[in-house]
PDB file of C-alpha atoms in Angstrom:
ATOM      1  CA  UNK A  27     -30.867  28.802  34.206  1.00 48.00           C
ATOM      2  CA  UNK A  28     -34.043  30.812  33.943  1.00 52.00           C
ATOM      3  CA  UNK A  29     -33.912  30.967  30.209  1.00 46.00           C
ATOM      4  CA  UNK A  30     -37.576  30.384  30.222  1.00 47.00           C
ATOM      5  CA  UNK A  31     -38.270  33.956  31.592  1.00 50.00           C
ATOM      6  CA  UNK A  32     -40.736  35.527  29.337  1.00 53.00           C
ATOM      7  CA  UNK A  33     -41.144  32.436  27.280  1.00 55.00           C
ATOM      8  CA  UNK A  34     -44.135  32.016  24.950  1.00 55.00           C
ATOM      9  CA  UNK A  35     -46.862  29.515  25.643  1.00 51.00           C
ATOM     10  CA  UNK A  36     -49.294  28.253  23.083  1.00 58.00           C
ATOM     11  CA  UNK A  37     -51.401  25.513  24.528  1.00 75.00           C
ATOM     12  CA  UNK A  38     -52.722  24.834  27.935  1.00 73.00           C
ATOM     13  CA  UNK A  39     -50.532  21.782  28.276  1.00 78.00           C
ATOM     14  CA  UNK A  40     -47.449  23.721  27.100  1.00 87.00           C
ATOM     15  CA  UNK A  41     -48.342  26.488  29.510  1.00 89.00           C
ATOM     16  CA  UNK A  42     -48.436  24.130  32.416  1.00 91.00           C
ATOM     17  CA  UNK A  43     -45.046  22.675  31.265  1.00 94.00           C
ATOM     18  CA  UNK A  44     -43.640  26.153  31.092  1.00 95.00           C
ATOM     19  CA  UNK A  45     -45.044  27.171  34.497  1.00 95.00           C
ATOM     20  CA  UNK A  46     -43.524  23.978  36.107  1.00 97.00           C
ATOM     21  CA  UNK A  47     -40.211  24.913  34.546  1.00 97.00           C
ATOM     22  CA  UNK A  48     -40.523  28.333  36.190  1.00 97.00           C
ATOM     23  CA  UNK A  49     -41.249  26.763  39.528  1.00 98.00           C
ATOM     24  CA  UNK A  50     -38.332  24.421  39.375  1.00 98.00           C
ATOM     25  CA  UNK A  51     -35.978  27.195  38.143  1.00 97.00           C
ATOM     26  CA  UNK A  52     -37.086  29.372  41.093  1.00 98.00           C
ATOM     27  CA  UNK A  53     -35.579  26.752  43.411  1.00 97.00           C
ATOM     28  CA  UNK A  54     -32.201  27.194  41.706  1.00 97.00           C
ATOM     29  CA  UNK A  55     -32.146  30.947  42.558  1.00 97.00           C
ATOM     30  CA  UNK A  56     -33.550  30.828  45.998  1.00 97.00           C
ATOM     31  CA  UNK A  57     -31.714  30.340  49.227  1.00 96.00           C
ATOM     32  CA  UNK A  58     -33.468  28.904  52.296  1.00 96.00           C
ATOM     33  CA  UNK A  59     -32.255  29.681  55.848  1.00 94.00           C
ATOM     34  CA  UNK A  60     -31.313  25.985  56.421  1.00 90.00           C
ATOM     35  CA  UNK A  61     -29.794  23.555  53.849  1.00 87.00           C
ATOM     36  CA  UNK A  62     -31.932  20.401  53.259  1.00 87.00           C
ATOM     37  CA  UNK A  63     -31.153  17.120  51.629  1.00 91.00           C
ATOM     38  CA  UNK A  64     -34.639  17.033  50.084  1.00 94.00           C
ATOM     39  CA  UNK A  65     -36.358  19.932  48.495  1.00 97.00           C
ATOM     40  CA  UNK A  66     -40.080  19.496  48.579  1.00 97.00           C
ATOM     41  CA  UNK A  67     -42.207  21.255  45.987  1.00 98.00           C
ATOM     42  CA  UNK A  68     -45.768  20.887  47.080  1.00 98.00           C
ATOM     43  CA  UNK A  69     -49.130  21.755  45.385  1.00 98.00           C
ATOM     44  CA  UNK A  70     -52.124  22.923  47.349  1.00 97.00           C
ATOM     45  CA  UNK A  71     -55.465  22.695  45.809  1.00 95.00           C
ATOM     46  CA  UNK A  72     -56.428  20.833  42.641  1.00 93.00           C
ATOM     47  CA  UNK A  73     -53.547  18.437  41.887  1.00 93.00           C
ATOM     48  CA  UNK A  74     -53.586  19.172  38.143  1.00 92.00           C
ATOM     49  CA  UNK A  75     -50.221  20.863  38.453  1.00 93.00           C
ATOM     50  CA  UNK A  76     -48.546  17.910  40.021  1.00 96.00           C
ATOM     51  CA  UNK A  77     -47.861  15.870  36.806  1.00 96.00           C
ATOM     52  CA  UNK A  78     -45.954  18.771  35.033  1.00 97.00           C
ATOM     53  CA  UNK A  79     -43.904  19.215  38.154  1.00 97.00           C
ATOM     54  CA  UNK A  80     -43.120  15.522  38.457  1.00 97.00           C
ATOM     55  CA  UNK A  81     -40.748  15.716  35.539  1.00 96.00           C
ATOM     56  CA  UNK A  82     -38.339  17.682  37.933  1.00 97.00           C
ATOM     57  CA  UNK A  83     -38.619  14.991  40.587  1.00 97.00           C
ATOM     58  CA  UNK A  84     -35.244  13.526  41.406  1.00 96.00           C
ATOM     59  CA  UNK A  85     -33.255  16.467  39.906  1.00 97.00           C
ATOM     60  CA  UNK A  86     -30.876  18.455  42.090  1.00 94.00           C
ATOM     61  CA  UNK A  87     -31.584  21.941  43.241  1.00 94.00           C
ATOM     62  CA  UNK A  88     -29.021  23.718  45.466  1.00 85.00           C
ATOM     63  CA  UNK A  89     -27.564  20.347  46.483  1.00 89.00           C
ATOM     64  CA  UNK A  90     -31.024  18.922  47.413  1.00 95.00           C
ATOM     65  CA  UNK A  91     -33.002  16.108  45.671  1.00 97.00           C
ATOM     66  CA  UNK A  92     -36.322  17.531  44.408  1.00 98.00           C
ATOM     67  CA  UNK A  93     -39.535  15.778  45.428  1.00 97.00           C
ATOM     68  CA  UNK A  94     -43.023  16.780  44.334  1.00 98.00           C
ATOM     69  CA  UNK A  95     -46.237  16.025  46.167  1.00 97.00           C
ATOM     70  CA  UNK A  96     -49.872  17.133  46.583  1.00 98.00           C
ATOM     71  CA  UNK A  97     -50.665  18.503  50.132  1.00 98.00           C
ATOM     72  CA  UNK A  98     -54.230  18.935  51.521  1.00 97.00           C
ATOM     73  CA  UNK A  99     -53.669  21.819  53.859  1.00 97.00           C
ATOM     74  CA  UNK A 100     -51.466  24.854  54.452  1.00 96.00           C
ATOM     75  CA  UNK A 101     -50.417  23.427  57.756  1.00 96.00           C
ATOM     76  CA  UNK A 102     -49.135  20.328  55.893  1.00 97.00           C
ATOM     77  CA  UNK A 103     -47.282  22.642  53.599  1.00 97.00           C
ATOM     78  CA  UNK A 104     -45.225  24.061  56.374  1.00 97.00           C
ATOM     79  CA  UNK A 105     -42.824  21.014  55.773  1.00 96.00           C
ATOM     80  CA  UNK A 106     -42.423  22.047  52.140  1.00 97.00           C
ATOM     81  CA  UNK A 107     -39.721  24.332  50.715  1.00 97.00           C
ATOM     82  CA  UNK A 108     -41.971  25.439  47.737  1.00 98.00           C
ATOM     83  CA  UNK A 109     -45.747  25.636  47.779  1.00 98.00           C
ATOM     84  CA  UNK A 110     -47.598  26.161  44.520  1.00 98.00           C
ATOM     85  CA  UNK A 111     -50.983  27.448  45.335  1.00 97.00           C
ATOM     86  CA  UNK A 112     -53.730  26.423  42.811  1.00 94.00           C
ATOM     87  CA  UNK A 113     -56.256  28.846  41.690  1.00 93.00           C
ATOM     88  CA  UNK A 114     -58.966  26.820  43.563  1.00 93.00           C
ATOM     89  CA  UNK A 115     -57.266  28.020  46.802  1.00 95.00           C
ATOM     90  CA  UNK A 116     -56.865  31.706  45.995  1.00 93.00           C
ATOM     91  CA  UNK A 117     -59.996  32.741  48.127  1.00 93.00           C
ATOM     92  CA  UNK A 118     -58.242  31.236  51.031  1.00 94.00           C
ATOM     93  CA  UNK A 119     -54.876  32.998  50.595  1.00 95.00           C
ATOM     94  CA  UNK A 120     -55.206  34.959  53.952  1.00 94.00           C
ATOM     95  CA  UNK A 121     -55.674  31.747  55.910  1.00 96.00           C
ATOM     96  CA  UNK A 122     -52.832  29.972  53.935  1.00 97.00           C
ATOM     97  CA  UNK A 123     -50.435  32.882  54.670  1.00 95.00           C
ATOM     98  CA  UNK A 124     -51.422  32.828  58.357  1.00 96.00           C
ATOM     99  CA  UNK A 125     -50.856  28.995  58.461  1.00 96.00           C
ATOM    100  CA  UNK A 126     -47.386  29.566  56.863  1.00 96.00           C
ATOM    101  CA  UNK A 127     -46.349  32.507  59.025  1.00 94.00           C
ATOM    102  CA  UNK A 128     -42.742  32.158  60.160  1.00 90.00           C
ATOM    103  CA  UNK A 129     -42.136  29.115  57.919  1.00 96.00           C
ATOM    104  CA  UNK A 130     -39.508  29.575  55.065  1.00 97.00           C
ATOM    105  CA  UNK A 131     -41.876  28.193  52.376  1.00 98.00           C
ATOM    106  CA  UNK A 132     -41.583  29.880  49.032  1.00 98.00           C
ATOM    107  CA  UNK A 133     -45.190  30.529  47.769  1.00 98.00           C
ATOM    108  CA  UNK A 134     -45.943  30.612  44.090  1.00 98.00           C
ATOM    109  CA  UNK A 135     -49.243  31.185  42.461  1.00 96.00           C
ATOM    110  CA  UNK A 136     -50.771  32.074  39.052  1.00 93.00           C
ATOM    111  CA  UNK A 137     -52.364  35.465  38.649  1.00 89.00           C
ATOM    112  CA  UNK A 138     -56.062  35.728  38.601  1.00 81.00           C
ATOM    113  CA  UNK A 139     -58.272  37.219  41.399  1.00 77.00           C
ATOM    114  CA  UNK A 140     -55.276  37.122  43.737  1.00 76.00           C
ATOM    115  CA  UNK A 141     -53.693  40.172  45.168  1.00 78.00           C
ATOM    116  CA  UNK A 142     -50.297  40.295  43.482  1.00 71.00           C
ATOM    117  CA  UNK A 143     -48.585  40.818  46.852  1.00 80.00           C
ATOM    118  CA  UNK A 144     -50.162  37.743  48.435  1.00 91.00           C
ATOM    119  CA  UNK A 145     -47.371  35.363  47.438  1.00 96.00           C
ATOM    120  CA  UNK A 146     -43.660  35.453  47.083  1.00 97.00           C
ATOM    121  CA  UNK A 147     -43.688  34.882  43.269  1.00 97.00           C
ATOM    122  CA  UNK A 148     -46.722  35.432  41.069  1.00 96.00           C
ATOM    123  CA  UNK A 149     -46.815  33.916  37.528  1.00 96.00           C
ATOM    124  CA  UNK A 150     -48.567  36.333  35.135  1.00 94.00           C
ATOM    125  CA  UNK A 151     -49.700  35.628  31.595  1.00 90.00           C
ATOM    126  CA  UNK A 152     -48.763  38.766  29.662  1.00 89.00           C
ATOM    127  CA  UNK A 153     -50.277  38.338  26.115  1.00 88.00           C
ATOM    128  CA  UNK A 154     -48.786  35.049  25.023  1.00 85.00           C
ATOM    129  CA  UNK A 155     -45.960  35.170  27.423  1.00 90.00           C
ATOM    130  CA  UNK A 156     -45.442  33.986  31.052  1.00 93.00           C
ATOM    131  CA  UNK A 157     -43.606  36.358  33.287  1.00 95.00           C
ATOM    132  CA  UNK A 158     -43.347  36.783  37.061  1.00 96.00           C
ATOM    133  CA  UNK A 159     -43.569  39.320  39.810  1.00 96.00           C
ATOM    134  CA  UNK A 160     -41.604  39.026  43.106  1.00 96.00           C
ATOM    135  CA  UNK A 161     -42.670  40.145  46.518  1.00 95.00           C
ATOM    136  CA  UNK A 162     -39.311  40.867  48.080  1.00 95.00           C
ATOM    137  CA  UNK A 163     -40.676  42.193  51.425  1.00 93.00           C
ATOM    138  CA  UNK A 164     -42.612  38.885  51.952  1.00 94.00           C
ATOM    139  CA  UNK A 165     -39.716  36.766  51.004  1.00 95.00           C
ATOM    140  CA  UNK A 166     -37.467  38.577  53.433  1.00 94.00           C
ATOM    141  CA  UNK A 167     -39.949  38.063  56.226  1.00 94.00           C
ATOM    142  CA  UNK A 168     -39.946  34.240  55.418  1.00 95.00           C
ATOM    143  CA  UNK A 169     -36.082  34.303  55.556  1.00 96.00           C
ATOM    144  CA  UNK A 170     -35.821  33.509  51.881  1.00 97.00           C
ATOM    145  CA  UNK A 171     -33.250  35.158  49.655  1.00 96.00           C
ATOM    146  CA  UNK A 172     -33.531  35.546  45.862  1.00 97.00           C
ATOM    147  CA  UNK A 173     -30.478  35.751  43.713  1.00 97.00           C
ATOM    148  CA  UNK A 174     -29.764  38.919  41.932  1.00 96.00           C
ATOM    149  CA  UNK A 175     -30.270  37.124  38.634  1.00 96.00           C
ATOM    150  CA  UNK A 176     -33.843  36.042  39.584  1.00 97.00           C
ATOM    151  CA  UNK A 177     -34.740  39.702  40.743  1.00 97.00           C
ATOM    152  CA  UNK A 178     -33.401  41.097  37.491  1.00 97.00           C
ATOM    153  CA  UNK A 179     -35.529  38.713  35.418  1.00 96.00           C
ATOM    154  CA  UNK A 180     -38.732  39.558  37.272  1.00 96.00           C
ATOM    155  CA  UNK A 181     -41.184  41.797  35.549  1.00 95.00           C
ATOM    156  CA  UNK A 182     -41.880  43.616  38.938  1.00 94.00           C
ATOM    157  CA  UNK A 183     -40.194  43.385  42.320  1.00 95.00           C
ATOM    158  CA  UNK A 184     -42.363  44.607  45.234  1.00 90.00           C
ATOM    159  CA  UNK A 185     -40.121  45.897  47.985  1.00 87.00           C
ATOM    160  CA  UNK A 186     -42.665  47.116  50.506  1.00 69.00           C
ATOM    161  CA  UNK A 187     -45.661  45.592  52.180  1.00 55.00           C
TER     162      UNK A 187
END
């Protein structure tokens, strides 16, 4: 369950672990247009976020076995169900979204210089807490459905484009 919503983070390592927990939990509350036996969580950009995500590898999410990997391009990420976009790739978000157009890939990123509506879910540091915003319109266009519980836990839900 998303009991970690709004959870407090104290160190960089703890913050990375917390963000990884959010990403895994997002898979539990998201429905993709086709069921899969293997749910791939991918990281694009610097691979520093791969180790915290690896602790969820082999777990079950919506009847699918979770796998975690680093990808080198947005085109390669089309085969993933979830794509965490590292801050090192934020300046390329337009090209990434263009490459993923039509693919049901849940995009997640950390806030920073990124337009909050550039990804499906944006992780935001609010004081000493981690919260998240959802771009519902973008998710609908990608044929992704978020559960009511996830939408209710979001700090903001953007309905329009």
